[in-house]
Amino acid sequence: MRPDGQPHDGGQRPETGPTQPANFERDAGQMVISASADGIIAVDDRGVIRICNPAAEELMGRPSGELLGTLFGYPVVAGESTEIDLMLPDGQTRVVEMRATTTTVAGERLHIAALREVTLRRQAEQQLEAELERRGSLIAMAAHEVRNPLTGIGQLVDMLRDPREKFTEEEQADILARIADRTARLQSLAKKLLTVAKIDAKVSHADAKPVPVLEMVLERLAEFADRPRDVSVSCDPEVRVLADRGELSEMVVNYLENAFAYGTPPIEIRVAEQSGGVEIKVCDSGPGVPEEFVPRLFKRFSRSPRSARETKGSGLGLWIVRSLAQANGGDAYYEPGEKAGACFCLRLRVEEPADSDWR
């Protein structure tokens, strides 16, 4: 691209052009400060590089001998500041801020471009944009998920308070149960959002201690009211994992919620010691996970179209499990059931990490 914005034969040396005066570099040196922190490129009206300083050589990844006499490839417009992506010889890209002016050197008009690398700034801006978008998505999701249960609770409370309504004890019990169910959903969502905030803030996990797995699992099952009858547990009472107990509990609860919401009974919790660690599996007898959706299972806000239609959910549970598992030195993953259904798995350590690569 020529300085006036017209296309050129990119990367080729022009066959004709004015002869460079013998004193050109000496005169130009009065203008170009070799020690400048900015890269300095001077191009003529055809876009051919006539001058470059050491900082420009460094930015463009090529010595002056390769740069001088070649086309710069970017329009240099006086009075404008823009960002360009410099393609380096190794194929990588470097983001550069370019400020341009025009002057005359040894009787020839030159367009001077001052180049300053802003790759790190661009990356930081992109990370900030992604974080703001993620937070915006989180807020939008929370607002959506909170609105429906709250609306339902309000309607049910209004029904109970309406003096014109005459409910039987059985009908009142049913309404109260529906209020309790919606309240539980709100409590679960609030807990997930707090966990997401903690993960995003990179709160340290310094409270890793040996946790008896069977004891913790039975405690969590007690939180699911009448559901434990649909769950069988296979776990040696002596098995312990090294983890933050509260976070381990949250991982197991999220797996159980997932099994109850998307799978069908019976549900099994299987705990087995492996070389250097412990594997915890929560398996259901449902339809399993569509193969094409498996790679996205543990991503934030990820929900399969079928699940989104059939059940309510935030799409955060499995992402939380994997994030907490990795923070505790383990991992989370999915396996199809042996005959049918889905198995969601945890691998956690049993001792302080050494040279073992069991994960």
Short mmCIF file of C-alpha atoms in Angstrom, two decimals:
data_model
loop_
_atom_site.label_atom_id
_atom_site.label_comp_id
_atom_site.label_asym_id
_atom_site.label_seq_id
_atom_site.Cartn_x
_atom_site.Cartn_y
_atom_site.Cartn_z
CA MET A 1 0.00 0.00 0.00
CA ARG A 2 1.43 3.37 -1.00
CA PRO A 3 1.40 6.33 1.45
CA ASP A 4 -1.63 7.72 -0.43
CA GLY A 5 -3.54 4.49 0.18
CA GLN A 6 -3.12 3.05 -3.36
CA PRO A 7 -2.05 -0.59 -3.78
CA HIS A 8 1.48 -1.52 -4.65
CA ASP A 9 3.46 -4.64 -5.56
CA GLY A 10 3.86 -5.75 -1.91
CA GLY A 11 7.32 -6.81 -0.81
CA GLN A 12 9.04 -6.29 -4.19
CA ARG A 13 11.94 -3.95 -4.77
CA PRO A 14 11.02 -1.26 -7.33
CA GLU A 15 13.00 -1.61 -10.53
CA THR A 16 13.25 2.14 -11.15
CA GLY A 17 13.41 5.23 -8.96
CA PRO A 18 15.52 8.22 -8.09
CA THR A 19 19.15 7.58 -7.30
CA GLN A 20 19.92 8.07 -3.60
CA PRO A 21 22.26 11.07 -3.14
CA ALA A 22 25.68 10.29 -1.74
CA ASN A 23 25.06 12.48 1.30
CA PHE A 24 21.53 11.16 1.87
CA GLU A 25 22.28 9.00 4.93
CA ARG A 26 24.47 11.70 6.48
CA ASP A 27 21.75 14.33 6.11
CA ALA A 28 19.06 11.93 7.22
CA GLY A 29 21.06 11.11 10.30
CA GLN A 30 20.48 14.64 11.51
CA MET A 31 16.79 13.77 11.66
CA VAL A 32 16.84 10.13 12.79
CA ILE A 33 18.18 9.46 16.28
CA SER A 34 19.60 5.98 16.20
CA ALA A 35 19.29 5.55 19.93
CA SER A 36 15.57 6.40 19.91
CA ALA A 37 13.40 3.96 21.85
CA ASP A 38 10.88 4.21 19.00
CA GLY A 39 11.46 2.52 15.70
CA ILE A 40 11.88 5.12 12.96
CA ILE A 41 11.02 4.28 9.35
CA ALA A 42 11.22 6.82 6.52
CA VAL A 43 9.54 5.99 3.22
CA ASP A 44 9.35 7.91 -0.05
CA ASP A 45 6.21 8.67 -2.06
CA ARG A 46 6.25 5.14 -3.49
CA GLY A 47 6.28 3.56 -0.03
CA VAL A 48 9.92 2.42 -0.32
CA ILE A 49 11.91 2.33 2.92
CA ARG A 50 14.79 4.81 2.69
CA ILE A 51 15.79 5.02 6.38
CA CYS A 52 15.37 2.79 9.42
CA ASN A 53 16.99 2.96 12.84
CA PRO A 54 18.12 0.04 15.06
CA ALA A 55 14.87 0.08 17.03
CA ALA A 56 12.94 -0.37 13.76
CA GLU A 57 15.18 -3.28 12.81
CA GLU A 58 14.38 -4.89 16.15
CA LEU A 59 10.64 -4.31 15.81
CA MET A 60 10.49 -5.71 12.27
CA GLY A 61 12.85 -8.58 12.97
CA ARG A 62 15.06 -7.80 9.98
CA PRO A 63 18.38 -5.96 9.55
CA SER A 64 18.53 -2.66 7.69
CA GLY A 65 20.23 -4.37 4.76
CA GLU A 66 17.04 -6.32 4.11
CA LEU A 67 14.68 -3.42 4.81
CA LEU A 68 16.21 -0.52 2.85
CA GLY A 69 14.89 -0.31 -0.67
CA THR A 70 11.86 -2.56 -0.04
CA LEU A 71 8.23 -1.56 0.22
CA PHE A 72 7.05 -0.83 3.75
CA GLY A 73 3.59 -2.20 3.00
CA TYR A 74 1.57 0.11 5.25
CA PRO A 75 0.11 3.54 4.38
CA VAL A 76 1.99 6.33 6.16
CA VAL A 77 -0.37 9.30 6.42
CA ALA A 78 0.94 12.47 8.04
CA GLY A 79 -0.85 13.58 11.19
CA GLU A 80 -2.45 10.19 11.85
CA SER A 81 -1.82 7.66 14.61
CA THR A 82 -2.87 4.08 14.09
CA GLU A 83 -2.09 0.53 15.15
CA ILE A 84 -0.68 -1.97 12.68
CA ASP A 85 0.14 -5.66 12.91
CA LEU A 86 3.75 -6.21 11.81
CA MET A 87 4.29 -9.66 10.35
CA LEU A 88 7.69 -10.96 11.48
CA PRO A 89 9.87 -13.31 9.40
CA ASP A 90 9.01 -16.22 11.71
CA GLY A 91 5.29 -15.74 11.08
CA GLN A 92 4.49 -14.15 14.43
CA THR A 93 2.71 -10.82 14.71
CA ARG A 94 3.80 -7.74 16.63
CA VAL A 95 1.30 -4.97 17.39
CA VAL A 96 2.79 -1.52 16.78
CA GLU A 97 1.44 1.99 17.24
CA MET A 98 2.46 4.17 14.28
CA ARG A 99 2.55 7.99 14.35
CA ALA A 100 3.37 9.69 11.07
CA THR A 101 4.61 13.01 9.75
CA THR A 102 6.12 14.29 6.51
CA THR A 103 9.36 16.21 5.97
CA THR A 104 11.97 16.92 3.31
CA VAL A 105 15.45 15.42 3.52
CA ALA A 106 18.19 16.32 0.99
CA GLY A 107 15.51 17.75 -1.28
CA GLU A 108 13.35 14.62 -1.21
CA ARG A 109 9.96 14.37 0.51
CA LEU A 110 9.86 11.56 3.04
CA HIS A 111 7.09 10.19 5.21
CA ILE A 112 8.37 9.47 8.70
CA ALA A 113 6.72 6.75 10.80
CA ALA A 114 7.54 6.44 14.50
CA LEU A 115 6.80 2.87 15.62
CA ARG A 116 6.19 1.83 19.22
CA GLU A 117 5.35 -1.72 20.23
CA VAL A 118 2.02 -2.03 22.06
CA THR A 119 1.59 -5.83 21.93
CA LEU A 120 1.34 -6.18 25.71
CA ARG A 121 -1.09 -3.28 25.92
CA ARG A 122 -3.27 -4.83 23.20
CA GLN A 123 -3.23 -8.17 25.00
CA ALA A 124 -4.16 -6.48 28.28
CA GLU A 125 -7.02 -4.65 26.56
CA GLN A 126 -8.26 -7.88 25.01
CA GLN A 127 -8.12 -9.64 28.38
CA LEU A 128 -10.03 -6.77 29.97
CA GLU A 129 -12.64 -6.86 27.21
CA ALA A 130 -13.02 -10.61 27.64
CA GLU A 131 -13.35 -10.23 31.41
CA LEU A 132 -15.97 -7.49 31.05
CA GLU A 133 -17.86 -9.61 28.54
CA ARG A 134 -17.68 -12.60 30.88
CA ARG A 135 -18.89 -10.54 33.79
CA GLY A 136 -21.65 -9.09 31.63
CA SER A 137 -22.71 -12.59 30.63
CA LEU A 138 -22.61 -13.65 34.27
CA ILE A 139 -24.81 -10.75 35.33
CA ALA A 140 -27.26 -11.35 32.47
CA MET A 141 -27.44 -15.05 33.27
CA ALA A 142 -27.92 -14.37 36.97
CA ALA A 143 -30.69 -11.86 36.28
CA HIS A 144 -32.47 -14.37 34.03
CA GLU A 145 -32.08 -17.30 36.41
CA VAL A 146 -33.15 -15.25 39.45
CA ARG A 147 -36.16 -13.63 37.83
CA ASN A 148 -38.10 -16.82 37.11
CA PRO A 149 -37.90 -18.38 40.62
CA LEU A 150 -38.62 -15.03 42.27
CA THR A 151 -41.65 -14.48 40.06
CA GLY A 152 -42.90 -17.96 40.89
CA ILE A 153 -42.37 -17.47 44.61
CA GLY A 154 -44.22 -14.15 44.52
CA GLN A 155 -47.18 -15.69 42.73
CA LEU A 156 -47.38 -18.63 45.11
CA VAL A 157 -47.18 -16.34 48.16
CA ASP A 158 -49.94 -14.18 46.73
CA MET A 159 -52.10 -17.27 46.31
CA LEU A 160 -51.61 -18.22 49.96
CA ARG A 161 -52.35 -14.68 51.13
CA ASP A 162 -55.48 -14.26 49.04
CA PRO A 163 -58.44 -14.48 51.47
CA ARG A 164 -60.69 -15.57 48.63
CA GLU A 165 -58.70 -18.74 48.09
CA LYS A 166 -59.62 -21.79 50.15
CA PHE A 167 -56.91 -24.42 50.09
CA THR A 168 -56.92 -27.85 51.61
CA GLU A 169 -54.00 -28.85 53.82
CA GLU A 170 -52.68 -30.98 50.95
CA GLU A 171 -52.85 -28.06 48.52
CA GLN A 172 -51.12 -25.75 51.01
CA ALA A 173 -48.38 -28.33 51.51
CA ASP A 174 -47.92 -28.56 47.73
CA ILE A 175 -47.63 -24.76 47.39
CA LEU A 176 -45.12 -24.59 50.24
CA ALA A 177 -43.10 -27.38 48.64
CA ARG A 178 -43.00 -25.44 45.36
CA ILE A 179 -41.86 -22.31 47.22
CA ALA A 180 -39.16 -24.33 48.97
CA ASP A 181 -38.00 -25.78 45.62
CA ARG A 182 -37.65 -22.33 44.04
CA THR A 183 -35.91 -21.00 47.15
CA ALA A 184 -33.43 -23.88 46.97
CA ARG A 185 -32.72 -23.03 43.33
CA LEU A 186 -31.98 -19.44 44.28
CA GLN A 187 -29.70 -20.54 47.12
CA SER A 188 -27.85 -22.89 44.79
CA LEU A 189 -27.42 -20.14 42.19
CA ALA A 190 -26.19 -17.66 44.81
CA LYS A 191 -23.64 -20.20 46.03
CA LYS A 192 -22.43 -20.82 42.47
CA LEU A 193 -22.07 -17.11 41.78
CA LEU A 194 -20.03 -16.63 44.96
CA THR A 195 -17.81 -19.55 43.95
CA VAL A 196 -17.33 -18.08 40.46
CA ALA A 197 -16.29 -14.77 42.03
CA LYS A 198 -13.80 -16.58 44.26
CA ILE A 199 -12.34 -18.52 41.34
CA ASP A 200 -12.06 -15.39 39.18
CA ALA A 201 -10.34 -13.60 42.05
CA LYS A 202 -7.83 -16.48 42.23
CA VAL A 203 -8.33 -16.94 45.96
CA SER A 204 -5.61 -19.24 47.29
CA HIS A 205 -6.47 -22.77 48.34
CA ALA A 206 -4.30 -23.03 51.43
CA ASP A 207 -6.60 -25.19 53.54
CA ALA A 208 -5.89 -28.52 51.84
CA LYS A 209 -6.11 -31.29 54.41
CA PRO A 210 -6.83 -35.03 54.35
CA VAL A 211 -10.61 -35.43 53.93
CA PRO A 212 -12.39 -38.79 54.55
CA VAL A 213 -14.30 -39.20 51.31
CA LEU A 214 -17.11 -41.50 52.50
CA GLU A 215 -17.95 -39.25 55.44
CA MET A 216 -18.05 -36.18 53.21
CA VAL A 217 -20.21 -37.92 50.56
CA LEU A 218 -22.79 -39.06 53.13
CA GLU A 219 -22.98 -35.53 54.54
CA ARG A 220 -23.67 -34.14 51.09
CA LEU A 221 -26.32 -36.74 50.28
CA ALA A 222 -28.19 -35.64 53.39
CA GLU A 223 -28.72 -32.27 51.68
CA PHE A 224 -30.81 -33.81 48.90
CA ALA A 225 -33.87 -34.69 51.03
CA ASP A 226 -35.49 -37.85 49.60
CA ARG A 227 -32.95 -38.32 46.78
CA PRO A 228 -30.38 -40.49 48.61
CA ARG A 229 -32.56 -43.57 48.10
CA ASP A 230 -31.72 -43.30 44.38
CA VAL A 231 -27.97 -43.28 45.07
CA SER A 232 -25.61 -46.14 45.87
CA VAL A 233 -22.15 -45.45 47.26
CA SER A 234 -19.07 -47.61 46.86
CA CYS A 235 -16.18 -46.28 48.94
CA ASP A 236 -13.64 -47.65 51.40
CA PRO A 237 -14.14 -45.76 54.71
CA GLU A 238 -10.36 -45.32 54.98
CA VAL A 239 -9.95 -43.44 51.69
CA ARG A 240 -8.85 -39.83 52.13
CA VAL A 241 -7.96 -37.12 49.63
CA LEU A 242 -5.89 -34.01 50.15
CA ALA A 243 -8.19 -31.06 49.40
CA ASP A 244 -10.06 -28.10 50.81
CA ARG A 245 -13.03 -29.82 52.45
CA GLY A 246 -15.54 -27.11 51.55
CA GLU A 247 -14.43 -27.09 47.93
CA LEU A 248 -14.48 -30.88 47.70
CA SER A 249 -18.03 -30.81 49.07
CA GLU A 250 -19.00 -28.27 46.43
CA MET A 251 -17.53 -30.42 43.67
CA VAL A 252 -19.51 -33.46 44.77
CA VAL A 253 -22.73 -31.45 45.22
CA ASN A 254 -22.40 -30.03 41.69
CA TYR A 255 -21.90 -33.51 40.27
CA LEU A 256 -24.92 -34.82 42.17
CA GLU A 257 -27.08 -31.88 41.07
CA ASN A 258 -26.00 -32.57 37.51
CA ALA A 259 -26.91 -36.26 37.81
CA PHE A 260 -30.33 -35.53 39.34
CA ALA A 261 -31.10 -32.82 36.75
CA TYR A 262 -29.93 -34.51 33.55
CA GLY A 263 -29.61 -38.22 34.35
CA THR A 264 -31.98 -40.85 35.66
CA PRO A 265 -31.73 -43.23 38.64
CA PRO A 266 -30.06 -45.30 39.76
CA ILE A 267 -27.06 -43.09 40.47
CA GLU A 268 -23.76 -44.48 41.72
CA ILE A 269 -20.88 -42.80 43.52
CA ARG A 270 -17.75 -44.89 43.08
CA VAL A 271 -14.52 -44.08 44.86
CA ALA A 272 -11.30 -45.95 44.07
CA GLU A 273 -7.66 -45.42 44.93
CA GLN A 274 -5.27 -45.18 42.02
CA SER A 275 -1.54 -44.75 41.72
CA GLY A 276 -0.80 -41.54 43.59
CA GLY A 277 -4.41 -40.38 43.83
CA VAL A 278 -8.12 -41.12 44.24
CA GLU A 279 -10.81 -41.20 41.56
CA ILE A 280 -14.38 -40.23 42.44
CA LYS A 281 -17.09 -41.00 39.88
CA VAL A 282 -20.74 -39.92 39.90
CA CYS A 283 -22.55 -42.06 37.31
CA ASP A 284 -26.19 -41.99 36.25
CA SER A 285 -28.37 -44.18 34.03
CA GLY A 286 -29.68 -41.44 31.74
CA PRO A 287 -29.18 -40.80 28.03
CA GLY A 288 -25.57 -39.70 28.47
CA VAL A 289 -23.91 -36.72 26.80
CA PRO A 290 -24.06 -36.26 22.99
CA GLU A 291 -20.60 -36.99 21.61
CA GLU A 292 -20.39 -33.66 19.78
CA PHE A 293 -21.04 -31.76 23.02
CA VAL A 294 -18.43 -33.52 25.18
CA PRO A 295 -15.56 -31.09 24.34
CA ARG A 296 -17.67 -28.17 25.68
CA LEU A 297 -18.97 -29.86 28.83
CA PHE A 298 -16.70 -28.11 31.31
CA LYS A 299 -16.74 -24.66 29.71
CA ARG A 300 -18.36 -21.73 31.48
CA PHE A 301 -22.08 -21.21 30.62
CA SER A 302 -22.02 -24.36 28.51
CA ARG A 303 -25.34 -26.18 28.17
CA SER A 304 -26.39 -28.58 25.43
CA PRO A 305 -29.48 -27.49 23.47
CA ARG A 306 -31.39 -30.55 24.70
CA SER A 307 -30.56 -29.85 28.35
CA ALA A 308 -31.42 -26.17 27.99
CA ARG A 309 -34.88 -27.10 26.73
CA GLU A 310 -35.61 -29.76 29.31
CA THR A 311 -34.15 -28.34 32.54
CA LYS A 312 -33.21 -25.10 34.25
CA GLY A 313 -29.58 -24.38 34.96
CA SER A 314 -26.82 -21.79 34.88
CA GLY A 315 -24.22 -23.71 32.87
CA LEU A 316 -21.70 -23.05 35.65
CA GLY A 317 -21.69 -26.26 37.69
CA LEU A 318 -19.24 -28.37 35.70
CA TRP A 319 -16.96 -25.39 35.05
CA ILE A 320 -16.85 -24.80 38.81
CA VAL A 321 -16.01 -28.48 39.43
CA ARG A 322 -13.07 -28.47 37.04
CA SER A 323 -11.78 -25.10 38.29
CA LEU A 324 -11.88 -26.25 41.93
CA ALA A 325 -10.41 -29.65 41.11
CA GLN A 326 -7.45 -28.11 39.31
CA ALA A 327 -6.98 -25.58 42.11
CA ASN A 328 -6.72 -28.52 44.50
CA GLY A 329 -4.10 -30.28 42.39
CA GLY A 330 -6.45 -32.61 40.52
CA ASP A 331 -8.76 -32.59 37.52
CA ALA A 332 -12.33 -33.23 36.42
CA TYR A 333 -13.45 -35.06 33.29
CA TYR A 334 -16.26 -37.06 31.66
CA GLU A 335 -16.60 -40.70 30.66
CA PRO A 336 -19.56 -42.44 29.01
CA GLY A 337 -21.20 -45.07 31.21
CA GLU A 338 -20.20 -48.71 30.75
CA LYS A 339 -23.63 -49.63 29.35
CA ALA A 340 -25.48 -46.31 29.26
CA GLY A 341 -25.62 -42.99 31.04
CA ALA A 342 -22.83 -40.64 32.00
CA CYS A 343 -19.96 -40.71 34.50
CA PHE A 344 -18.51 -37.45 35.79
CA CYS A 345 -15.13 -38.00 37.39
CA LEU A 346 -12.72 -36.34 39.79
CA ARG A 347 -9.09 -37.18 40.33
CA LEU A 348 -7.59 -35.80 43.52
CA ARG A 349 -4.30 -36.28 45.28
CA VAL A 350 -3.68 -38.16 48.48
CA GLU A 351 -0.43 -36.48 49.48
CA GLU A 352 1.59 -33.36 48.79
CA PRO A 353 2.59 -33.26 45.10
CA ALA A 354 6.11 -34.50 44.44
CA ASP A 355 7.46 -35.85 41.17
CA SER A 356 4.34 -37.89 40.50
CA ASP A 357 2.53 -37.30 37.22
CA TRP A 358 -0.55 -39.37 37.98
CA ARG A 359 -2.94 -36.69 36.71
#
